[in-house]
mmCIF file with all atom_site columns, C-alpha atoms in Angstrom:
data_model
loop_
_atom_site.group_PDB
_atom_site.id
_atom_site.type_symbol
_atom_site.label_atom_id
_atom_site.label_alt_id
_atom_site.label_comp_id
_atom_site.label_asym_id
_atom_site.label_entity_id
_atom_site.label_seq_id
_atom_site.pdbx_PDB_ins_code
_atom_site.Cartn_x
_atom_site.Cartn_y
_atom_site.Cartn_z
_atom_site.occupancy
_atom_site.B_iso_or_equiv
_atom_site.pdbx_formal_charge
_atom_site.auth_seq_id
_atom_site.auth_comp_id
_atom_site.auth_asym_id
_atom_site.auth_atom_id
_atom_site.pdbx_PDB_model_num
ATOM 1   C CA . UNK A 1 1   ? 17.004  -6.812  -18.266 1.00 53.00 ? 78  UNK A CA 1
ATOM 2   C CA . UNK A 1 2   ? 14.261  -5.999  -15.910 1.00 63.00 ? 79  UNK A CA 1
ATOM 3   C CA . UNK A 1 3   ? 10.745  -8.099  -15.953 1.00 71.00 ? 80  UNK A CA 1
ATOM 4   C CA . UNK A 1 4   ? 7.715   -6.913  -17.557 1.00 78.00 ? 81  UNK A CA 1
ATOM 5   C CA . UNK A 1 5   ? 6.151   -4.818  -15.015 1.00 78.00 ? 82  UNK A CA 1
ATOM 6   C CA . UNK A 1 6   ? 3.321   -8.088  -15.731 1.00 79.00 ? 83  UNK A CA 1
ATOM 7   C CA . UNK A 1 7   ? 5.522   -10.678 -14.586 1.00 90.00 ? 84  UNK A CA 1
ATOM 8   C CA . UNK A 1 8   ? 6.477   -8.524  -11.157 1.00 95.00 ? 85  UNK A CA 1
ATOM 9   C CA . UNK A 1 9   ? 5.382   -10.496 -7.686  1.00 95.00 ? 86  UNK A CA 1
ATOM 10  C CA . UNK A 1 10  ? 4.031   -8.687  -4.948  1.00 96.00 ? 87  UNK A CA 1
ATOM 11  C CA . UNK A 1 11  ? 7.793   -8.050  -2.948  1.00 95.00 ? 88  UNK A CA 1
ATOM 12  C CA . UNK A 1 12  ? 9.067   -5.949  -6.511  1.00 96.00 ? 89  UNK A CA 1
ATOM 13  C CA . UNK A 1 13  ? 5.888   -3.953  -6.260  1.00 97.00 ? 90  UNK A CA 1
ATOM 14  C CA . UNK A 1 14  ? 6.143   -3.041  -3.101  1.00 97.00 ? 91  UNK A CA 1
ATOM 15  C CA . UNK A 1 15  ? 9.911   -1.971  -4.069  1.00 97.00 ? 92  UNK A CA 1
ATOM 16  C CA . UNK A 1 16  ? 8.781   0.150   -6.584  1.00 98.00 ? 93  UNK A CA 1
ATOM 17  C CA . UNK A 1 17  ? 6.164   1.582   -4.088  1.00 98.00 ? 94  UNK A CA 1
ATOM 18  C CA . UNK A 1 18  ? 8.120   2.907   -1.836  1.00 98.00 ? 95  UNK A CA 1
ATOM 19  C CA . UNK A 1 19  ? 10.786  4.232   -4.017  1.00 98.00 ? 96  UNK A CA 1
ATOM 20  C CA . UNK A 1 20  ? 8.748   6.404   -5.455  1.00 98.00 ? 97  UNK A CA 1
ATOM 21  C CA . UNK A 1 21  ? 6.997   6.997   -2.626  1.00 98.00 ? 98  UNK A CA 1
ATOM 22  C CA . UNK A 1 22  ? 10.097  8.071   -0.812  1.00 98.00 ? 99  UNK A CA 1
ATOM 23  C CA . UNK A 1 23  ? 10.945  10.450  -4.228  1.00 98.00 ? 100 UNK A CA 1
ATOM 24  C CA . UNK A 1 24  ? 7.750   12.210  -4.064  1.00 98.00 ? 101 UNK A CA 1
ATOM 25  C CA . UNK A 1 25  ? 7.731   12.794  -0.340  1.00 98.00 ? 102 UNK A CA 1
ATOM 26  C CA . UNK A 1 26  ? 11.589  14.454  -1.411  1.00 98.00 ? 103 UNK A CA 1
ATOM 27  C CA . UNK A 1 27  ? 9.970   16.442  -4.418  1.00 98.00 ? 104 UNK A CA 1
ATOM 28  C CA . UNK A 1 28  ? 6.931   17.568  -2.499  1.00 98.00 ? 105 UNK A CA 1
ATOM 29  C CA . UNK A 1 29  ? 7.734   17.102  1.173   1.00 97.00 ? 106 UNK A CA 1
ATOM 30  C CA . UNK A 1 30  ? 4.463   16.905  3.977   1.00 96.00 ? 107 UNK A CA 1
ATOM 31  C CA . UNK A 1 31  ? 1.581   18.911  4.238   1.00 95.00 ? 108 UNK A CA 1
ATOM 32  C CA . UNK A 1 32  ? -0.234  18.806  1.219   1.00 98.00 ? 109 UNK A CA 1
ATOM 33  C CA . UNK A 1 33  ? -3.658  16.888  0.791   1.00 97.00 ? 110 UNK A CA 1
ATOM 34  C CA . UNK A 1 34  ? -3.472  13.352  0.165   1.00 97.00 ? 111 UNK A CA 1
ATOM 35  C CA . UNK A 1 35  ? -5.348  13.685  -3.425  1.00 97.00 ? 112 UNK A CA 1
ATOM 36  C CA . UNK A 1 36  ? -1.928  15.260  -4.386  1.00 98.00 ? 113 UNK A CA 1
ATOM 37  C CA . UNK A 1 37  ? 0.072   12.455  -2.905  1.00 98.00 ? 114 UNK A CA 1
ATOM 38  C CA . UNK A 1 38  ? -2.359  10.013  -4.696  1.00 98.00 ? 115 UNK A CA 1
ATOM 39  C CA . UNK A 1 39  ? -2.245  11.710  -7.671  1.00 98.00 ? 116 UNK A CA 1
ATOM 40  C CA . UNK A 1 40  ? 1.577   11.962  -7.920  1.00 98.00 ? 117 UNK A CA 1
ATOM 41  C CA . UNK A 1 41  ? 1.761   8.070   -7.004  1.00 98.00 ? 118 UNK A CA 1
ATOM 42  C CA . UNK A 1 42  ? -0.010  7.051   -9.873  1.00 98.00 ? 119 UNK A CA 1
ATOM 43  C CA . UNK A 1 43  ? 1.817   9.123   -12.166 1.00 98.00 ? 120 UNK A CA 1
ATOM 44  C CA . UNK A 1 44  ? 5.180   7.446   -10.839 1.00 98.00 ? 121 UNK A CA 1
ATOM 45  C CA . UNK A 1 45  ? 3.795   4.056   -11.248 1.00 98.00 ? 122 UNK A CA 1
ATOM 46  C CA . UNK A 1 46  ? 2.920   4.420   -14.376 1.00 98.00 ? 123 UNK A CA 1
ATOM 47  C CA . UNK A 1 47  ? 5.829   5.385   -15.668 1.00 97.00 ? 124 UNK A CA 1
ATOM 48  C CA . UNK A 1 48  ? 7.130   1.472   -14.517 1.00 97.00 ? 125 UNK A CA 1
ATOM 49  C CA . UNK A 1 49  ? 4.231   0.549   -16.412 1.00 97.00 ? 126 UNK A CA 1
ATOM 50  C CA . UNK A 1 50  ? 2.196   -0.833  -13.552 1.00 98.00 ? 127 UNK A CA 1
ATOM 51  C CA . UNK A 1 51  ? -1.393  -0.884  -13.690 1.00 97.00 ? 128 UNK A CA 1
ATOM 52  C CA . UNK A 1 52  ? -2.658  1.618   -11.052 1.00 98.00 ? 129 UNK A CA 1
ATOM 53  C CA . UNK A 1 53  ? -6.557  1.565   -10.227 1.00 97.00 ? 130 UNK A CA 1
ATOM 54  C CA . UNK A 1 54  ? -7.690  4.759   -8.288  1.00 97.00 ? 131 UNK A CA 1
ATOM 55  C CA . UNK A 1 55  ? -10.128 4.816   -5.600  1.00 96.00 ? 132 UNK A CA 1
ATOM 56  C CA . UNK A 1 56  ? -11.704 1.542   -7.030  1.00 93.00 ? 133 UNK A CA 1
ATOM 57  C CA . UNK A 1 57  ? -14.953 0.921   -4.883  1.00 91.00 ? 134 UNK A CA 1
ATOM 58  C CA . UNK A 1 58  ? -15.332 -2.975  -3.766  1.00 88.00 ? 135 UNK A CA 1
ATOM 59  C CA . UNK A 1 59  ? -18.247 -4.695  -3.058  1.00 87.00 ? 136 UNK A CA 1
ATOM 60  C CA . UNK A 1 60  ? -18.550 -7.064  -0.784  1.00 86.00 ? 137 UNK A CA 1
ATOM 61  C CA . UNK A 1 61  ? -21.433 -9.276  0.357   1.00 85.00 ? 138 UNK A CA 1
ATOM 62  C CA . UNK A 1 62  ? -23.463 -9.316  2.902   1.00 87.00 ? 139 UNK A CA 1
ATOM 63  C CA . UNK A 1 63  ? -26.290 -11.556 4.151   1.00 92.00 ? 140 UNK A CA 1
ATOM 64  C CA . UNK A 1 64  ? -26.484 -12.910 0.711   1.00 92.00 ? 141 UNK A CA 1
ATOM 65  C CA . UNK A 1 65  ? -26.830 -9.424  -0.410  1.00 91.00 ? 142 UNK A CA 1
ATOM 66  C CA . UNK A 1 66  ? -23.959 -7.653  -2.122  1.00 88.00 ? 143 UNK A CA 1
ATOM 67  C CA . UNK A 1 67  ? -23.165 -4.158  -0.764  1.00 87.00 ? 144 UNK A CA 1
ATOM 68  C CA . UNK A 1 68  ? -22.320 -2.226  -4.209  1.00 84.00 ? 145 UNK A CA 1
ATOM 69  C CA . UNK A 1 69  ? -19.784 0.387   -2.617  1.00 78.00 ? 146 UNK A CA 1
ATOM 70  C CA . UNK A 1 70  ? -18.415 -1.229  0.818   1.00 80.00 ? 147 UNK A CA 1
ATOM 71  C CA . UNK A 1 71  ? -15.725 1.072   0.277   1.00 89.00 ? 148 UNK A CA 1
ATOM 72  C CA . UNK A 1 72  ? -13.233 2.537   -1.934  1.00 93.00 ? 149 UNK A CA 1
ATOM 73  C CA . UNK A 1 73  ? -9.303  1.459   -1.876  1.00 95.00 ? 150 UNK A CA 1
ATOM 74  C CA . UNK A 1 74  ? -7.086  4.130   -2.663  1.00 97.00 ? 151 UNK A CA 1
ATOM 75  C CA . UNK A 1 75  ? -4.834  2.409   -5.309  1.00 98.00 ? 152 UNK A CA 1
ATOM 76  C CA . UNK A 1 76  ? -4.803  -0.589  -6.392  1.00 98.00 ? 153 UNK A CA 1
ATOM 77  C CA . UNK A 1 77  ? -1.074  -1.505  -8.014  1.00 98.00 ? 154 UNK A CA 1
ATOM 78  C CA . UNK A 1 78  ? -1.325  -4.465  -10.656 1.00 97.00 ? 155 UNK A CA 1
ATOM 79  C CA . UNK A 1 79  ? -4.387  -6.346  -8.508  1.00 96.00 ? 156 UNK A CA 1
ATOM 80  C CA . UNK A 1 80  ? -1.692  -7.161  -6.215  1.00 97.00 ? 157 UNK A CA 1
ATOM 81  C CA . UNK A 1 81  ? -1.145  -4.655  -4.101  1.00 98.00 ? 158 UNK A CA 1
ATOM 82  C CA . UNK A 1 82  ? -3.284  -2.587  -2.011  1.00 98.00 ? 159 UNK A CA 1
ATOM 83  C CA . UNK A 1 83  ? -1.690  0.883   -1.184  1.00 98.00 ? 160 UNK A CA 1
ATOM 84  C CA . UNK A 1 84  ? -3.765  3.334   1.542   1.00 98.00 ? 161 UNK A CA 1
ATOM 85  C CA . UNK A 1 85  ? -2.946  6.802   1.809   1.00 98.00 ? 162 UNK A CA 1
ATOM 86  C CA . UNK A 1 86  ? -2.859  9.321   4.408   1.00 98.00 ? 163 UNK A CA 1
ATOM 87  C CA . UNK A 1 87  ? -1.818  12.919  5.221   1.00 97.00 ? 164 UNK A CA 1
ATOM 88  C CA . UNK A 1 88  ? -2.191  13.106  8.931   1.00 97.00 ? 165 UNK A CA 1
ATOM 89  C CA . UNK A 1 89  ? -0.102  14.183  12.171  1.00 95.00 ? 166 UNK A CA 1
ATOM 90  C CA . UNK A 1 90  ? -0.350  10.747  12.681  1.00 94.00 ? 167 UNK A CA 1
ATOM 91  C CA . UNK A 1 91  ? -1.112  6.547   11.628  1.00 94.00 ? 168 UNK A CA 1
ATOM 92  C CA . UNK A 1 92  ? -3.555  5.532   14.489  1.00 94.00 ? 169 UNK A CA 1
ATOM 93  C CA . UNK A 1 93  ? -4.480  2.100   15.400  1.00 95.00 ? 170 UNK A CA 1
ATOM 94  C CA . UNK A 1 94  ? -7.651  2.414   13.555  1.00 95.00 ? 171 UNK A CA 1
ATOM 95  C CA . UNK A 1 95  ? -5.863  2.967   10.348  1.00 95.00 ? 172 UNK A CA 1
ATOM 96  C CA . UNK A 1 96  ? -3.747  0.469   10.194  1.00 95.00 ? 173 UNK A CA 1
ATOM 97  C CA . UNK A 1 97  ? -6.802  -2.253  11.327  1.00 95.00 ? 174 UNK A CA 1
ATOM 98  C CA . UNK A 1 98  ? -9.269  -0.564  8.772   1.00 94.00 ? 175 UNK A CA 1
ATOM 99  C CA . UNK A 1 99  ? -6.165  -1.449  6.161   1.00 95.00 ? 176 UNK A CA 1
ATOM 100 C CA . UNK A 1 100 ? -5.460  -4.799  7.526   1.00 94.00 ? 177 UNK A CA 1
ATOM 101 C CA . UNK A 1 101 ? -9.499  -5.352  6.955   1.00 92.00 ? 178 UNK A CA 1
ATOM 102 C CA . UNK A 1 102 ? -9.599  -4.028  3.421   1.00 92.00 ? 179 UNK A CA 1
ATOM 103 C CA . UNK A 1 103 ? -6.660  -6.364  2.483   1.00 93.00 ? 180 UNK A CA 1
ATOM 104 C CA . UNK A 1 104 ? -8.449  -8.919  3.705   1.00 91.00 ? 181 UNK A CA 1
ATOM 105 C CA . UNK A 1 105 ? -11.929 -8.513  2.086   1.00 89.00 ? 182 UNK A CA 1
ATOM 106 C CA . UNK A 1 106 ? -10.190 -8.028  -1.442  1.00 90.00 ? 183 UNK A CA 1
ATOM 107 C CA . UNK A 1 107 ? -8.068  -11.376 -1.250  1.00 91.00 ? 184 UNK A CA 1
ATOM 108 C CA . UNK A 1 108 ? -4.817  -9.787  -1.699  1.00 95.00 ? 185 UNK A CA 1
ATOM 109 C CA . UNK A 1 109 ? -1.182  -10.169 0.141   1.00 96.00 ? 186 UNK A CA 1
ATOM 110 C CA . UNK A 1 110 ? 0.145   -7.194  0.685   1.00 97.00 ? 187 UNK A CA 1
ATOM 111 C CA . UNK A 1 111 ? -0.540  -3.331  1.656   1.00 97.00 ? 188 UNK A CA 1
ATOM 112 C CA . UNK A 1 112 ? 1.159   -0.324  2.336   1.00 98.00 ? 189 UNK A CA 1
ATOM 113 C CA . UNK A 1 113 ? -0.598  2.445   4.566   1.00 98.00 ? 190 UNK A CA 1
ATOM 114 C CA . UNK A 1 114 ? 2.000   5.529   3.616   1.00 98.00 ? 191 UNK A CA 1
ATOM 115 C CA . UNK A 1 115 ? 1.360   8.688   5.592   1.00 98.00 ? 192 UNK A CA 1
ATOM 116 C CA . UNK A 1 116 ? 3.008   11.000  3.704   1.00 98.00 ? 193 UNK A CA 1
ATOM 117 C CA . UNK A 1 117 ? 2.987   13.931  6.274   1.00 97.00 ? 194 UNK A CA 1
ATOM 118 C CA . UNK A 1 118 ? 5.976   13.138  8.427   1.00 97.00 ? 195 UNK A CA 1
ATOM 119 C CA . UNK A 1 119 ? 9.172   14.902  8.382   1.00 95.00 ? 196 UNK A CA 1
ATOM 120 C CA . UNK A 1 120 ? 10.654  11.767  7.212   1.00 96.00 ? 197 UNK A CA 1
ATOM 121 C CA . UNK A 1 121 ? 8.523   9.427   5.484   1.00 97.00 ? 198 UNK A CA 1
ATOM 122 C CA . UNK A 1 122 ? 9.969   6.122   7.332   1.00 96.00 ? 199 UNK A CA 1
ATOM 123 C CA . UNK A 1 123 ? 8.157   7.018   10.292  1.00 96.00 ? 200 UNK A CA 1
ATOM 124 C CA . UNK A 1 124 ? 5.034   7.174   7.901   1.00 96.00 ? 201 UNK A CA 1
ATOM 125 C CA . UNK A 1 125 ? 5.376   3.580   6.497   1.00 97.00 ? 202 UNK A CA 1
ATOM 126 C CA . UNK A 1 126 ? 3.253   0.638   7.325   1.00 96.00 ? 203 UNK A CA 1
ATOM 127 C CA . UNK A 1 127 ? 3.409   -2.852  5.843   1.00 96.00 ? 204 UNK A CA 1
ATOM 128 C CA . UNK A 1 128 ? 0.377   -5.152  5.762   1.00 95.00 ? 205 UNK A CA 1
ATOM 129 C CA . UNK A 1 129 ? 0.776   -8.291  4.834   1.00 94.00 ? 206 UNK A CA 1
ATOM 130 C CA . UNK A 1 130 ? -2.164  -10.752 4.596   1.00 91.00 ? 207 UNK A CA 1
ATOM 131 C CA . UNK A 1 131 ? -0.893  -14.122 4.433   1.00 85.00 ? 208 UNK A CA 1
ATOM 132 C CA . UNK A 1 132 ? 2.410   -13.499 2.282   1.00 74.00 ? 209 UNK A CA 1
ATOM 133 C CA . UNK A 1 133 ? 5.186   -15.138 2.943   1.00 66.00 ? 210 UNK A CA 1
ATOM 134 C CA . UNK A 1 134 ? 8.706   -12.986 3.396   1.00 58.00 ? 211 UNK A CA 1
ATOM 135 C CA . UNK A 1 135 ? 12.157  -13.625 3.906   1.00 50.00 ? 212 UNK A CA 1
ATOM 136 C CA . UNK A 1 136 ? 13.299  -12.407 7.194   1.00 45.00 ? 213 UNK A CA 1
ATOM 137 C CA . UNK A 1 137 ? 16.233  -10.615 8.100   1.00 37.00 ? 214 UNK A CA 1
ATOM 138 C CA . UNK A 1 138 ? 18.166  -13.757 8.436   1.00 39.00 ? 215 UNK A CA 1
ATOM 139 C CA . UNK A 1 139 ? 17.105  -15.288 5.095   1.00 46.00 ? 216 UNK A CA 1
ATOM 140 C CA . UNK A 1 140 ? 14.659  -17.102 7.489   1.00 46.00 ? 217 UNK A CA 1
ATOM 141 C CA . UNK A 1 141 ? 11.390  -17.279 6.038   1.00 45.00 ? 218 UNK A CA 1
ATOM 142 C CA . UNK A 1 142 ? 8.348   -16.739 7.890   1.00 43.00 ? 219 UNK A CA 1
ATOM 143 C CA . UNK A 1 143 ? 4.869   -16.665 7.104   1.00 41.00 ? 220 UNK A CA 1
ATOM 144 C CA . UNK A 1 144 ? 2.995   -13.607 8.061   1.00 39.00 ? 221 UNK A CA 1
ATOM 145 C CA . UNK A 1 145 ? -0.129  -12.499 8.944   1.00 43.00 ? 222 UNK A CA 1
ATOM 146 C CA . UNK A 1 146 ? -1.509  -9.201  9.982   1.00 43.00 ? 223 UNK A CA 1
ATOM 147 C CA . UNK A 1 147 ? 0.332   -6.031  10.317  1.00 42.00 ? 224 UNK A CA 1
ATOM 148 C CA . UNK A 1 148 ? 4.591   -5.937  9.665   1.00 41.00 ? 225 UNK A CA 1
ATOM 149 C CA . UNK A 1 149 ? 6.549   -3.910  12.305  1.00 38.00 ? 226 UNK A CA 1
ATOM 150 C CA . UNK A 1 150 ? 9.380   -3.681  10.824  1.00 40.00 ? 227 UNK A CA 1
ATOM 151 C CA . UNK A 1 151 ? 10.324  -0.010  11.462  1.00 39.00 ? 228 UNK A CA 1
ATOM 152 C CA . UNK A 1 152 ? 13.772  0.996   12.168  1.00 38.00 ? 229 UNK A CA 1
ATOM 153 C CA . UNK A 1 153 ? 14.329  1.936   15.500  1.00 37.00 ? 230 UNK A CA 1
#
């Protein structure tokens, strides 16, 4: 018997996440806009029954002053996961520290940037993590901060 998509920690999100990521990127392949890939996310989710906020602006303050619309995060998966999504030739360094920073200024653990417009979506996956602390690939656990290379080589 499976949790209640409630009682899921950040690690089972992120599973979910990219399985269906990795379905719709089979389904609909690259190239379309990144409104479709956000749209078809959030349909997937759902049906796991995870709560899935869409471009949800967040304030943050400034000066004493709060900023109402600092920006927008793409999806938002059970206020535990930030997810950032892209349809470009290519994730840049500015990507991936513009997610690191909005992962940061919302308090949460971990991110995905997913760029769905790569022949195969592994080359399109990043993992940010913000403090969370994984298992490594020795059953080592390490606390991480920052960005996750973990791409297969």
């Amino acid at each position: 018997m499976s949790p209640h998509p409630s009682n899921l920690n950040e690690e089972e999100i992120g599973k979910i996440i990219l399985d269906s990521a990795f379905k719709i990127h089979t389904v609909l392949g690259s190239g379309l806009l990144e409104s479709v890939y956000e749209a078809a996310l959030t349909v997937e989710l759902k049906k796991y029954g995870l709560n899935v906020e869409r471009q949800k602006p967040i304030s943050i303050e400034y000066g004493g002053e709060l900023l109402d619309v600092a920006f927008r995060a793409d999806l938002i998966v059970n206020n535990l996961v930030l997810i950032e999504l892209k349809s470009v030739e290519s994730i840049t360094p500015l990507f991936k520290k513009t997610a690191t920073k909005y992962l940061k200024l919302i308090s949460l653990r971990l991110g995905f940037l997913i760029n769905f417009n790569e022949t195969h979506l592994k080359n399109g996956l990043v993992r940010i993590t913000n403090g969370l602390e994984v298992k490594g690939f020795f059953g080592e656990r390490t606390n991480i901060a920052g960005i996750d290379f973990k791409k297969p080589s």
